[in-house]
Each structure stands twice: as structure tokens, then as C-alpha cells.
CSV table of C-alpha atoms and ligand atoms in Angstrom, one decimal:
chain,number,residue,atom,x,y,z
R,7,MET,CA,-0.2,0.2,0.3
R,8,THR,CA,1.6,3.5,-1.3
R,9,PRO,CA,1.7,5.3,2.0
R,10,GLY,CA,-0.6,7.8,2.7
R,11,THR,CA,-2.8,6.2,0.7
R,12,PRO,CA,-6.5,8.6,1.8
R,13,PRO,CA,-8.5,5.6,4.3
R,14,ILE,CA,-12.0,4.7,2.5
R,15,ARG,CA,-14.6,4.8,4.3
R,16,VAL,CA,-17.6,2.3,5.6
R,17,ALA,CA,-20.9,3.2,6.7
R,18,VAL,CA,-22.5,0.0,7.4
R,19,LEU,CA,-26.8,0.6,7.9
R,20,GLY,CA,-28.3,-1.9,10.1
R,21,ALA,CA,-26.6,-4.4,12.9
R,22,GLY,CA,-29.1,-7.3,12.8
R,23,THR,CA,-27.3,-10.5,12.3
R,24,VAL,CA,-25.1,-9.8,9.2
R,25,GLY,CA,-25.4,-6.4,9.7
R,26,ALA,CA,-23.3,-6.0,13.8
R,27,GLU,CA,-21.1,-10.2,11.9
R,28,VAL,CA,-19.8,-7.2,9.3
R,29,ALA,CA,-19.4,-5.1,10.7
R,30,ALA,CA,-17.2,-6.4,13.6
R,31,ARG,CA,-15.0,-8.6,11.2
R,32,LEU,CA,-14.1,-5.0,9.5
R,33,LEU,CA,-13.3,-4.1,13.2
R,34,GLU,CA,-11.2,-7.7,14.0
R,35,HIS,CA,-10.0,-7.7,10.3
R,36,GLY,CA,-9.3,-3.9,9.3
R,37,ASP,CA,-5.5,-4.6,8.8
R,38,GLU,CA,-5.3,-7.5,6.3
R,39,PHE,CA,-8.4,-6.8,4.1
R,40,ALA,CA,-6.5,-2.7,3.6
R,41,SER,CA,-3.7,-5.2,2.3
R,42,ARG,CA,-6.1,-6.9,0.2
R,43,ILE,CA,-7.6,-2.8,-0.8
R,44,GLY,CA,-4.7,-1.0,-1.4
R,45,ALA,CA,-5.6,1.5,1.0
R,46,PRO,CA,-6.8,1.5,4.6
R,47,VAL,CA,-10.6,0.6,5.7
R,48,VAL,CA,-12.3,2.4,7.8
R,49,LEU,CA,-15.9,1.7,9.3
R,50,ALA,CA,-17.0,5.5,9.7
R,51,GLY,CA,-20.1,4.1,11.8
R,52,VAL,CA,-23.1,1.5,11.9
R,53,ALA,CA,-26.7,3.1,12.0
R,54,VAL,CA,-29.1,1.2,14.4
R,55,ARG,CA,-32.7,2.5,15.0
R,56,ASP,CA,-31.7,1.7,18.7
R,57,LEU,CA,-28.7,2.5,20.4
R,58,ASP,CA,-29.4,0.5,23.6
R,59,ALA,CA,-30.6,-3.1,21.3
R,60,PRO,CA,-28.6,-5.7,22.5
R,61,ARG,CA,-27.0,-7.3,19.5
R,62,THR,CA,-24.6,-9.1,19.2
R,63,PRO,CA,-22.1,-8.8,17.8
R,64,ALA,CA,-21.5,-6.8,20.5
R,65,LEU,CA,-20.3,-3.2,18.9
R,66,PRO,CA,-18.3,-0.2,20.3
R,67,ARG,CA,-21.3,2.3,21.4
R,68,GLU,CA,-19.0,5.2,19.7
R,69,LEU,CA,-19.4,3.8,16.3
R,70,LEU,CA,-22.8,3.6,16.2
R,71,THR,CA,-26.0,6.5,15.5
R,72,THR,CA,-29.3,6.7,14.2
R,73,ASP,CA,-28.7,9.4,11.5
R,74,ILE,CA,-28.2,7.5,8.4
R,75,GLU,CA,-28.0,10.6,6.4
R,76,ASN,CA,-24.8,12.3,8.2
R,77,LEU,CA,-23.0,8.7,8.2
R,78,VAL,CA,-24.2,7.7,3.9
R,79,LEU,CA,-22.8,11.0,3.9
R,80,GLY,CA,-19.9,10.8,4.6
R,81,ALA,CA,-18.8,7.6,2.9
R,82,ASN,CA,-17.4,6.0,0.3
R,83,ILE,CA,-19.1,2.6,0.2
R,84,VAL,CA,-22.1,2.4,1.8
R,85,VAL,CA,-23.3,-1.8,2.8
R,86,GLU,CA,-27.1,-1.2,3.2
R,87,LEU,CA,-28.2,-4.1,4.8
R,88,ILE,CA,-31.0,-3.0,7.2
R,89,GLY,CA,-33.9,-4.8,5.3
R,90,GLY,CA,-37.0,-3.3,3.7
R,91,VAL,CA,-38.0,-1.6,1.0
R,92,GLU,CA,-38.6,2.0,1.3
R,93,ASP,CA,-36.0,3.0,4.1
R,94,ALA,CA,-33.6,0.8,2.3
R,95,ARG,CA,-34.2,2.3,-1.1
R,96,ARG,CA,-33.9,6.1,0.0
R,97,ALA,CA,-30.3,5.6,1.7
R,98,VAL,CA,-29.3,3.6,-1.5
R,99,LEU,CA,-30.8,6.0,-4.0
R,100,LEU,CA,-28.8,9.1,-1.0
R,101,ALA,CA,-25.3,6.9,-1.0
R,102,LEU,CA,-25.5,6.0,-5.5
R,103,GLU,CA,-26.6,10.3,-5.5
R,104,SER,CA,-24.1,11.8,-2.8
R,105,GLY,CA,-20.9,9.4,-5.4
R,106,ALA,CA,-20.8,6.5,-2.6
R,107,ASP,CA,-20.4,3.1,-4.0
R,108,VAL,CA,-23.1,0.6,-2.9
R,109,VAL,CA,-23.0,-2.5,-1.3
R,110,THR,CA,-26.1,-4.3,-0.5
R,111,GLY,CA,-27.6,-8.0,1.0
R,112,ASN,CA,-31.7,-6.9,0.1
R,113,LYS,CA,-33.2,-9.2,-2.0
R,114,ALA,CA,-36.7,-7.7,-1.3
R,115,LEU,CA,-34.5,-4.2,-2.4
R,116,LEU,CA,-33.5,-5.9,-5.6
R,117,ALA,CA,-36.5,-7.3,-6.8
R,118,THR,CA,-38.3,-4.7,-6.9
R,119,HIS,CA,-36.5,-1.8,-7.5
R,120,GLY,CA,-33.1,-3.0,-9.3
R,121,PRO,CA,-33.9,-1.3,-12.7
R,122,GLU,CA,-34.1,2.1,-10.7
R,123,LEU,CA,-31.1,1.2,-8.3
R,124,PHE,CA,-28.9,0.2,-11.3
R,125,ALA,CA,-30.0,2.9,-13.8
R,126,ALA,CA,-28.5,5.4,-10.5
R,127,ALA,CA,-25.9,3.2,-10.2
R,128,GLU,CA,-24.9,3.5,-14.0
R,129,ARG,CA,-25.5,7.3,-14.3
R,130,VAL,CA,-23.0,8.5,-11.6
R,131,GLY,CA,-20.4,6.1,-12.7
R,132,ALA,CA,-21.0,4.2,-8.6
R,133,GLN,CA,-21.0,0.4,-8.5
R,134,LEU,CA,-23.7,-1.6,-7.2
R,135,ASN,CA,-23.1,-4.9,-5.7
R,136,TYR,CA,-25.7,-7.7,-3.8
R,137,GLU,CA,-23.6,-11.6,-3.9
R,138,ALA,CA,-25.8,-12.0,-0.5
R,139,ALA,CA,-29.1,-11.1,-2.4
R,140,VAL,CA,-29.6,-14.7,-3.1
R,141,ALA,CA,-28.2,-17.6,-1.2
R,142,GLY,CA,-26.5,-15.9,1.7
R,143,ALA,CA,-23.0,-17.2,1.7
R,144,ILE,CA,-23.2,-18.9,-1.8
R,145,PRO,CA,-21.4,-16.7,-4.5
R,146,ILE,CA,-23.8,-17.1,-7.3
R,147,ILE,CA,-24.2,-13.5,-8.4
R,148,ARG,CA,-20.7,-13.4,-9.8
R,149,PRO,CA,-20.6,-16.3,-11.3
R,150,LEU,CA,-23.3,-14.8,-13.1
R,151,ARG,CA,-22.4,-11.9,-14.0
R,152,ASP,CA,-18.7,-12.4,-14.6
R,153,SER,CA,-17.3,-16.2,-15.2
R,154,LEU,CA,-21.1,-17.0,-16.9
R,155,ALA,CA,-20.7,-13.7,-18.8
R,156,GLY,CA,-19.6,-15.9,-22.0
R,157,ASP,CA,-22.2,-18.7,-22.0
R,158,HIS,CA,-25.4,-18.8,-23.0
R,159,VAL,CA,-27.1,-20.2,-19.3
R,160,LEU,CA,-29.9,-22.0,-20.3
R,161,ARG,CA,-31.8,-23.2,-17.1
R,162,ILE,CA,-31.3,-22.7,-13.3
R,163,LEU,CA,-32.7,-24.8,-10.6
R,164,GLY,CA,-32.2,-23.5,-7.2
R,165,ILE,CA,-33.0,-24.1,-3.5
R,166,VAL,CA,-32.8,-20.7,-2.7
R,167,ASN,CA,-35.0,-20.6,0.7
R,168,GLY,CA,-33.4,-22.5,3.8
R,169,THR,CA,-36.6,-22.3,5.5
R,170,THR,CA,-38.4,-23.7,3.8
R,171,ASN,CA,-35.4,-26.6,2.5
R,172,PHE,CA,-35.3,-27.7,6.7
R,173,VAL,CA,-39.6,-28.1,6.9
R,174,LEU,CA,-39.1,-30.7,3.7
R,175,ASP,CA,-35.8,-32.2,4.3
R,176,ARG,CA,-37.7,-33.1,8.3
R,177,MET,CA,-41.1,-34.5,6.5
R,178,ASP,CA,-38.7,-36.5,4.3
R,179,GLU,CA,-36.9,-38.0,7.3
R,180,HIS,CA,-39.4,-38.0,9.6
R,181,GLY,CA,-42.5,-38.0,8.1
R,182,ASP,CA,-44.2,-34.8,10.1
R,183,ASP,CA,-46.4,-33.3,8.5
R,184,PHE,CA,-46.1,-29.3,7.4
R,185,ALA,CA,-47.2,-27.8,10.2
R,186,GLY,CA,-45.2,-30.2,12.8
R,187,ALA,CA,-41.7,-30.0,10.5
R,188,LEU,CA,-42.2,-26.0,10.9
R,189,ALA,CA,-43.3,-26.1,15.0
R,190,THR,CA,-39.9,-27.9,14.4
R,191,ALA,CA,-37.9,-25.2,12.7
R,192,THR,CA,-39.4,-22.5,14.7
R,193,ARG,CA,-38.1,-24.9,17.9
R,194,LEU,CA,-34.5,-24.6,16.4
R,195,GLY,CA,-34.4,-21.4,15.9
R,196,TYR,CA,-34.5,-22.1,11.4
R,197,ALA,CA,-37.7,-20.2,10.2
R,198,GLU,CA,-38.3,-16.9,11.9
R,199,ALA,CA,-41.6,-16.0,14.7
R,200,ASP,CA,-43.4,-15.4,11.0
R,201,PRO,CA,-42.8,-17.7,8.6
R,202,THR,CA,-45.1,-16.7,6.0
R,203,GLY,CA,-42.3,-15.3,3.5
R,204,ASP,CA,-40.8,-17.8,3.9
R,205,VAL,CA,-43.0,-21.5,3.5
R,206,SER,CA,-45.2,-19.7,0.2
R,207,GLY,CA,-42.7,-19.1,-1.7
R,208,ALA,CA,-42.1,-14.7,-1.2
R,209,ASP,CA,-38.8,-14.5,-0.6
R,210,ALA,CA,-37.8,-17.2,-3.0
R,211,ALA,CA,-39.7,-15.5,-5.7
R,212,GLN,CA,-37.5,-12.3,-5.6
R,213,LYS,CA,-34.2,-14.5,-5.0
R,214,ALA,CA,-35.8,-16.1,-8.8
R,215,ALA,CA,-36.2,-12.9,-10.0
R,216,ILE,CA,-33.2,-11.9,-8.9
R,217,LEU,CA,-31.3,-14.8,-10.6
R,218,ALA,CA,-33.4,-14.7,-13.9
R,219,GLY,CA,-32.3,-11.3,-14.6
R,220,LEU,CA,-28.8,-11.7,-14.2
R,221,ALA,CA,-28.8,-15.6,-16.3
R,222,PHE,CA,-30.7,-14.3,-19.0
R,223,HIS,CA,-29.8,-10.4,-19.4
R,224,THR,CA,-33.5,-9.2,-18.9
R,225,THR,CA,-35.3,-7.4,-16.0
R,226,VAL,CA,-37.9,-9.3,-14.8
R,227,PRO,CA,-39.6,-8.1,-12.9
R,228,LEU,CA,-40.9,-9.8,-9.2
R,229,GLU,CA,-44.8,-10.2,-10.6
R,230,ALA,CA,-44.3,-12.3,-13.6
R,231,VAL,CA,-42.5,-15.1,-11.0
R,232,ALA,CA,-45.2,-16.9,-10.6
R,233,VAL,CA,-44.9,-18.3,-6.9
R,234,GLU,CA,-46.8,-21.3,-4.6
R,235,GLY,CA,-45.8,-22.0,-1.3
R,236,ILE,CA,-45.2,-25.5,1.0
R,237,GLU,CA,-48.5,-24.2,2.7
R,238,ARG,CA,-50.2,-27.4,0.7
R,239,VAL,CA,-47.5,-30.3,0.6
R,240,THR,CA,-48.8,-33.5,2.9
R,241,ALA,CA,-46.9,-36.1,4.2
R,242,ASP,CA,-48.5,-38.1,1.9
R,243,GLN,CA,-46.7,-36.5,-0.6
R,244,VAL,CA,-44.2,-36.4,0.4
R,245,ARG,CA,-44.2,-40.4,1.5
R,246,ALA,CA,-44.7,-41.9,-2.2
R,247,GLY,CA,-42.5,-39.0,-3.5
R,248,ARG,CA,-39.8,-41.2,-1.6
R,249,ALA,CA,-41.7,-44.5,-2.2
R,250,ALA,CA,-41.3,-43.6,-6.6
R,251,GLY,CA,-37.5,-42.5,-5.3
R,252,TYR,CA,-38.4,-38.2,-5.3
R,253,VAL,CA,-38.1,-36.0,-2.6
R,254,VAL,CA,-40.1,-32.8,-2.4
R,255,LYS,CA,-37.6,-29.2,-2.6
R,256,LEU,CA,-38.9,-26.2,-3.1
R,257,LEU,CA,-36.9,-24.9,-6.6
R,258,ALA,CA,-37.0,-21.7,-8.0
R,259,ILE,CA,-36.2,-22.6,-11.7
R,260,CYS,CA,-35.5,-19.9,-14.6
R,261,GLU,CA,-35.8,-20.9,-17.5
R,262,ARG,CA,-34.6,-20.0,-21.0
R,263,LEU,CA,-36.9,-21.6,-23.0
R,264,THR,CA,-39.2,-21.1,-26.5
R,265,GLY,CA,-42.7,-19.9,-26.5
R,266,PRO,CA,-45.6,-22.0,-28.9
R,267,ASP,CA,-45.3,-19.0,-31.6
R,268,GLY,CA,-41.8,-18.8,-31.6
R,269,THR,CA,-40.4,-16.4,-29.9
R,270,GLU,CA,-37.3,-17.0,-27.3
R,271,GLY,CA,-38.4,-15.7,-24.0
R,272,VAL,CA,-37.0,-16.4,-20.2
R,273,SER,CA,-39.8,-17.8,-17.3
R,274,ALA,CA,-39.0,-17.5,-13.2
R,275,ARG,CA,-41.0,-19.4,-11.3
R,276,VAL,CA,-41.4,-21.0,-7.3
R,277,HIS,CA,-43.4,-24.4,-6.4
R,278,PRO,CA,-42.4,-27.5,-4.6
R,279,ALA,CA,-41.7,-29.9,-6.6
R,280,LEU,CA,-40.8,-34.0,-7.2
R,281,LEU,CA,-37.0,-34.7,-7.8
R,282,PRO,CA,-35.1,-37.5,-8.8
R,283,ARG,CA,-33.3,-38.7,-5.1
R,284,SER,CA,-30.3,-39.5,-8.2
R,285,HIS,CA,-30.5,-35.4,-8.5
R,286,PRO,CA,-28.0,-33.5,-7.8
R,287,LEU,CA,-30.0,-30.8,-5.7
R,288,ALA,CA,-31.2,-33.6,-3.7
R,289,ALA,CA,-28.4,-34.1,-1.1
R,290,VAL,CA,-29.0,-30.3,-0.3
R,291,ARG,CA,-30.9,-31.4,3.4
R,292,GLY,CA,-31.3,-28.8,6.5
R,293,ALA,CA,-31.4,-25.5,5.8
R,294,ASN,CA,-28.6,-25.5,2.9
R,295,ASN,CA,-29.1,-23.1,-0.7
R,296,ALA,CA,-28.0,-24.7,-3.6
R,297,VAL,CA,-28.1,-23.7,-7.2
R,298,PHE,CA,-27.4,-25.9,-10.2
R,299,VAL,CA,-27.5,-24.3,-13.6
R,300,GLN,CA,-27.6,-25.9,-17.1
R,301,SER,CA,-25.7,-23.7,-19.5
R,302,GLU,CA,-24.3,-24.2,-22.8
R,303,ALA,CA,-21.0,-24.7,-22.7
R,304,ALA,CA,-20.4,-25.2,-19.1
R,305,GLY,CA,-22.4,-27.3,-18.4
R,306,ASP,CA,-23.5,-28.3,-15.3
R,307,LEU,CA,-22.4,-26.6,-12.0
R,308,MET,CA,-23.8,-26.7,-9.0
R,309,PHE,CA,-23.0,-23.7,-5.8
R,310,TYR,CA,-23.9,-25.6,-2.4
R,311,GLY,CA,-23.6,-23.8,0.9
R,312,ALA,CA,-25.3,-22.2,3.3
R,313,GLY,CA,-27.5,-19.7,2.8
R,314,ALA,CA,-28.7,-17.8,5.5
R,315,GLY,CA,-27.1,-16.9,9.1
R,316,GLY,CA,-24.8,-14.2,10.4
R,317,ARG,CA,-21.4,-14.7,9.8
R,318,GLN,CA,-21.9,-17.0,7.1
R,319,THR,CA,-24.2,-14.3,5.0
R,320,ALA,CA,-21.3,-10.9,6.3
R,321,SER,CA,-18.9,-12.9,4.3
R,322,ALA,CA,-20.8,-12.5,0.9
R,323,VAL,CA,-21.1,-8.7,2.6
R,324,LEU,CA,-17.4,-8.6,2.9
R,325,GLY,CA,-16.2,-10.3,-0.4
R,326,ASP,CA,-18.2,-7.6,-2.2
R,327,LEU,CA,-17.2,-5.0,-0.2
R,328,VAL,CA,-13.5,-6.0,-1.1
R,329,SER,CA,-13.9,-5.5,-4.6
R,330,VAL,CA,-16.3,-2.4,-4.8
R,331,ALA,CA,-12.9,-1.1,-2.6
R,332,ARG,CA,-10.6,-2.5,-4.7
R,333,ARG,CA,-11.8,-0.6,-7.4
R,334,HIS,CA,-12.4,2.5,-5.7
R,335,VAL,CA,-8.8,2.6,-4.7
R,336,VAL,CA,-7.9,1.5,-8.7
R,337,GLY,CA,-10.1,4.4,-10.6
R,338,GLY,CA,-12.8,4.0,-13.1
R,339,PRO,CA,-16.5,4.2,-13.3
R,340,GLY,CA,-17.9,1.1,-12.3
R,341,LEU,CA,-19.5,-1.8,-13.2
R,342,VAL,CA,-22.9,-2.3,-12.1
R,343,PRO,CA,-24.2,-6.3,-12.3
R,344,GLN,CA,-27.2,-5.0,-14.3
R,345,PRO,CA,-30.0,-7.8,-15.3
R,346,ALA,CA,-29.7,-5.8,-19.0
R,347,GLY,CA,-28.5,-6.2,-22.4
R,348,ALA,CA,-30.1,-9.0,-24.0
R,349,ASP,CA,-34.3,-7.4,-23.0
R,350,LEU,CA,-36.3,-11.7,-23.8
R,351,PRO,CA,-39.6,-11.5,-23.0
R,352,VAL,CA,-40.5,-12.8,-19.9
R,353,LEU,CA,-43.4,-15.1,-21.4
R,354,ASP,CA,-46.4,-16.5,-19.4
R,355,PRO,CA,-46.2,-19.3,-17.3
R,356,GLY,CA,-48.5,-21.4,-18.9
R,357,VAL,CA,-46.7,-22.3,-21.7
R,358,VAL,CA,-43.6,-23.7,-19.5
R,359,ARG,CA,-43.1,-27.7,-19.6
R,360,THR,CA,-43.5,-29.7,-17.1
R,361,ARG,CA,-44.3,-32.8,-15.7
R,362,TYR,CA,-47.8,-33.3,-13.4
R,363,GLN,CA,-48.0,-35.8,-10.4
R,364,ILE,CA,-51.8,-35.8,-10.2
R,365,THR,CA,-53.3,-37.8,-7.1
R,366,LEU,CA,-57.0,-38.2,-6.9
R,367,SER,CA,-59.8,-40.0,-5.2
R,368,VAL,CA,-61.4,-41.8,-7.3
R,369,ARG,CA,-64.7,-43.8,-6.9
R,370,ASP,CA,-63.4,-47.6,-7.4
R,371,GLU,CA,-65.7,-48.6,-10.3
R,372,PRO,CA,-65.5,-50.6,-13.8
R,373,GLY,CA,-64.6,-47.9,-17.0
R,374,VAL,CA,-63.6,-44.8,-14.7
R,375,LEU,CA,-60.0,-45.2,-15.2
R,376,ALA,CA,-60.4,-44.5,-18.9
R,377,ARG,CA,-62.9,-42.3,-18.7
R,378,LEU,CA,-59.8,-40.2,-16.8
R,379,ALA,CA,-57.3,-41.1,-19.3
R,380,GLY,CA,-59.9,-40.0,-22.4
R,381,ILE,CA,-59.9,-36.4,-20.3
R,382,VAL,CA,-56.2,-36.3,-19.5
R,383,ALA,CA,-55.5,-37.0,-23.0
R,384,GLU,CA,-58.7,-34.8,-24.8
R,385,HIS,CA,-56.6,-32.0,-23.6
R,386,GLY,CA,-53.0,-33.1,-25.3
R,387,VAL,CA,-51.3,-34.6,-22.4
R,388,SER,CA,-49.5,-38.0,-22.6
R,389,ILE,CA,-49.8,-40.2,-19.3
R,390,GLU,CA,-46.6,-41.8,-18.2
R,391,THR,CA,-47.3,-43.6,-15.2
R,392,VAL,CA,-50.3,-45.0,-13.3
R,393,GLU,CA,-50.2,-46.1,-9.8
R,394,GLN,CA,-53.9,-47.2,-8.3
R,395,SER,CA,-54.4,-48.0,-4.0
R,396,ARG,CA,-57.3,-51.0,-3.2
R,397,ALA,CA,-60.0,-48.7,-2.3
R,398,SER,CA,-61.0,-48.7,1.0
R,399,ASP,CA,-64.2,-49.6,2.8
R,400,ASP,CA,-66.3,-46.3,0.8
R,401,GLY,CA,-65.5,-47.4,-2.2
R,402,THR,CA,-63.1,-44.4,-2.8
R,403,ALA,CA,-58.9,-45.5,-4.3
R,404,SER,CA,-56.0,-43.6,-4.9
R,405,LEU,CA,-55.0,-43.0,-8.4
R,406,ILE,CA,-51.9,-41.2,-9.1
R,407,ILE,CA,-50.9,-40.1,-12.5
R,408,GLY,CA,-47.8,-39.0,-13.6
R,409,THR,CA,-47.7,-37.6,-16.8
R,410,HIS,CA,-45.0,-36.5,-19.7
R,411,ALA,CA,-44.0,-33.6,-20.1
R,412,ALA,CA,-46.5,-30.6,-21.2
R,413,PRO,CA,-46.9,-27.5,-21.0
R,414,GLU,CA,-48.5,-25.9,-17.7
R,415,ALA,CA,-51.7,-24.2,-19.0
R,416,ALA,CA,-52.8,-28.3,-20.8
R,417,LEU,CA,-51.9,-29.6,-17.0
R,418,SER,CA,-53.5,-27.2,-15.1
R,419,ALA,CA,-56.9,-27.6,-17.6
R,420,THR,CA,-56.1,-31.0,-17.4
R,421,VAL,CA,-56.1,-30.8,-12.6
R,422,GLU,CA,-59.6,-29.0,-13.4
R,423,ALA,CA,-61.4,-31.1,-15.9
R,424,LEU,CA,-60.2,-33.9,-14.0
R,425,GLY,CA,-61.3,-32.4,-10.5
R,426,ALA,CA,-64.9,-32.3,-12.6
R,427,ALA,CA,-65.4,-35.3,-13.4
R,428,ALA,CA,-68.5,-37.4,-12.0
R,429,GLU,CA,-66.0,-40.7,-11.1
R,430,VAL,CA,-63.4,-38.0,-9.1
R,431,GLU,CA,-64.4,-37.8,-5.1
R,432,SER,CA,-61.4,-34.9,-5.1
R,433,VAL,CA,-58.5,-33.6,-6.6
R,434,ALA,CA,-55.7,-34.7,-3.3
R,435,GLY,CA,-52.9,-33.3,-4.8
R,436,VAL,CA,-51.1,-32.2,-7.2
R,437,LEU,CA,-47.1,-31.6,-7.6
R,438,ARG,CA,-44.5,-30.7,-10.7
R,439,ILE,CA,-42.1,-33.3,-11.6
R,440,GLU,CA,-39.1,-31.6,-12.3
R,441,GLY,CA,-34.9,-32.4,-12.7
R,442,LEU,CA,-36.3,-35.5,-14.8
R,443,GLU,CA,-33.7,-34.7,-18.1
R,444,ARG,CA,-31.9,-31.4,-19.3
R,445,GLY,CA,-34.5,-29.8,-21.8
R,446,ASP,CA,-38.0,-29.9,-20.1
R,447,ALA,CA,-38.4,-26.9,-20.9
R,448,ALA,CA,-40.2,-26.1,-25.1
S,20,HSE,N1,-35.3,-16.6,5.5
S,20,HSE,C1,-34.3,-16.8,4.3
S,20,HSE,C2,-34.3,-18.3,4.2
S,20,HSE,C3,-33.3,-16.8,4.0
S,20,HSE,O1,-34.4,-19.0,5.0
S,20,HSE,O2,-33.7,-19.2,3.8
S,20,HSE,C4,-32.8,-15.1,4.1
S,20,HSE,O3,-33.3,-15.0,2.7
């Protein structure tokens, strides 16, 4: 480091589990970071809502402030970890407009206001890095932005929510039902007090929008991500899946595909799915995350690790900080990893090709199977497997139909028609089957 190099002033906004860890590691490893960056790094302050709130790790009181604006205006790099959308958006825009570079781990902010923030960064030549926004400690943003920039990403299958993976894993390993598995996740600290955003798939949808945008160089609005959560996954479905060689996972699926009229486009969706136990993602247990990327030249890649946790996520934030600070020292305009360039249309979820496993409760009478098979065929859907249980005392049997790949719209219309058939007592459940082969997309 050249003697006299001016220090880089870092402001950390938020001292929750990630923010406090980032600040503490900056204080503890400042010399090491300085030698990697080529300039001293100074933690200018940490913005908090409550100066007296207990926090782990503890931070020196004199670094804490409730005055975000003043802290931001005196910083070269702003690390936004306050969460939420509006306050974070204001702070990030203020930082960019004042000439600071920004590191954020805020997926909700990027999924809802990404284009505005990327444009602001581009306009002022600032950097906006967000490795921690998707899958915690796992490096996936920079691999998509940089390492795969010379390739053609075809598809991403991601387990990007640890809470739901923990819950589904409990259901698979212990036979728990959804409520029991969620209660265990809460008791062990894997689920938040209000787990709605996780179990509904909303958290994974934000991450899917970010991943799809980067992978396909296209803005994918959050509203365009089709989302289903895991609340209706039953212990019976998980058990039946297990018996058939599948595991149920909540997947974020981003695909490049061709619509029926030949339009090239992209799609992003989040839903529980049956995945063959031989698939690499099936081995992702507990609260871990993994992102499986299929690309034209590189082939299949998998990124695996901790998707949450203060210390683990701080690693991704600090990696961004070192990278941003290094460029700050070297000079030159910022490199904003923004989802732009190709601007492919986001196609209607109905054109996505997938497979369904449909579980029906049916009257066990002559001709039922043939009539139901006829309904499936009328929708242009081909049956791959059929399994029927013995009828119970009330004369109903359980029929599990596995389909070949077909457009989502045809499959959902098939389920609706089956549900309306006189022979069907109820549609007990529907799960998509994913990961059987490359090229499920049209
Ligand atoms: N709540 C998320 C999860 C972590 O359970 O994976 C932060 O996105």
C-alpha cells in the first residue's frame, strides 16, 4: 500500500445478525482487508434504530448512530443491511447520488426496485454489488455476472430458501406433516417467528427474479414470477414421492425457452416439486441452499452452502466490499451487474413445460380409469405412469397419475377437468416433477 493512501470510509446501515457481523469483522480484520484493497479501511459508523438494543456481536457504542443520512454522506462505500424496501431504497439512492459505492444484501429491494437503482448507479458511475442478496454465503451473483458472461445460461434450478428446505427435509426424513415440521423449524431457530414470507415462496420468488435477470440479461419483474408455497404439501405426498424415488423440494426455476409462436423468452417460477433422488439438488439437506446452473458450454454447475446466518452472509457482503473498495482505489467507473442487454420477453407461465403428478380420490368402479385417461388425452397430455391403491371401505381408491412433459396451461386445465369429473371424489394433490432431464423447457 502506498504510504499516505487516503482511507476508505465504510458506513454500515443496520446492525442485525448480518450487519453486526460485517461491522465486527471489519474492525477485527481491518489490516488484512487494507492489504487486499491497497488502502486503509475505516468503519465510519453503523446506523441503527435503537442505540441501546442488545446485539451480537457487540459493537463499540461510539460507532453507533441513528442519523443514517449524515453517516451515508460521509462515506465512500455504503453497506445497506437494514432490510425492508422504502427506507433502504432512500438510503441507497442517497448513497449513489452522493458518489458512494453500495453493497447490499437486500433481495426485496433489488427484486422490486432493481432497475431504478441500477440506472442510478450507472448514471453516476458507481458500483452496486449484491452477492449476499441470493443464497447467503454462496457465490452465485458474481459467477452469473462474470464467470458465465461468455456462456449461454439455459436453466437454473435453485434451492434458495433454507427454512422451506429444512421443513421439507423434516417431512422427508421423519414423516412429519407440514405443521409439525414447521414447529420444529421454529423451535430450532431455522424459521422466523412469522415464517409467511418463507413458506409462501415469496422470499424464493424475489431471489428467482434476481437470478433470472442476471442469467438471461433481462429484467424479470417480481410480478412475473409464478409462485406457490409449501403450505399444502402433505405428509402423504412426501411419503409417496419417497417411495417412488423422489424428494419434494421448493425450487426456484429460471428458464430460457421458446413460446408456442416461436418467440424466444424467459420464465421464472417457484413451487414445490418432486425431484429424483439421484439429482444433485436432492442431496441438499437441512437449511442449506444450492443453485444448479445448466449452461450451453459449461454444462451443469452446482453452487452449494449456507443460505443464511449472520457470519456466513457477512462473508458474501465483505467479499463485495473488498471488490468494490479495490476498484475504488484503482479508479475507473463502476461495473454494475445489472440484468440488461438481451431484454428477452418474460413469457406467460402457461407455456412452460413440466410434468405433473396428480393424486385423485376416485370411485372404484368399472370404466373409471378409461374415462379419466380420456380426459387427460383430450387435453393433449400423455400419461407416463398410473398407480392405484386398493379401494377403502367407502369404495374410493387413490389414483396417482404421472404425466409426460406438457405445457403448464394444458396440465392445469387437465387437473381442472379431472376435478370436475363425476368419477373423481377430490383432487388430493398436485406436484410438478422436475429435474428428470435437460430440455424440459420447450
Ligand atoms: N429466510 C431465508 C431462508 C433467508 O430461510 O432461507 C434469507 O433470505
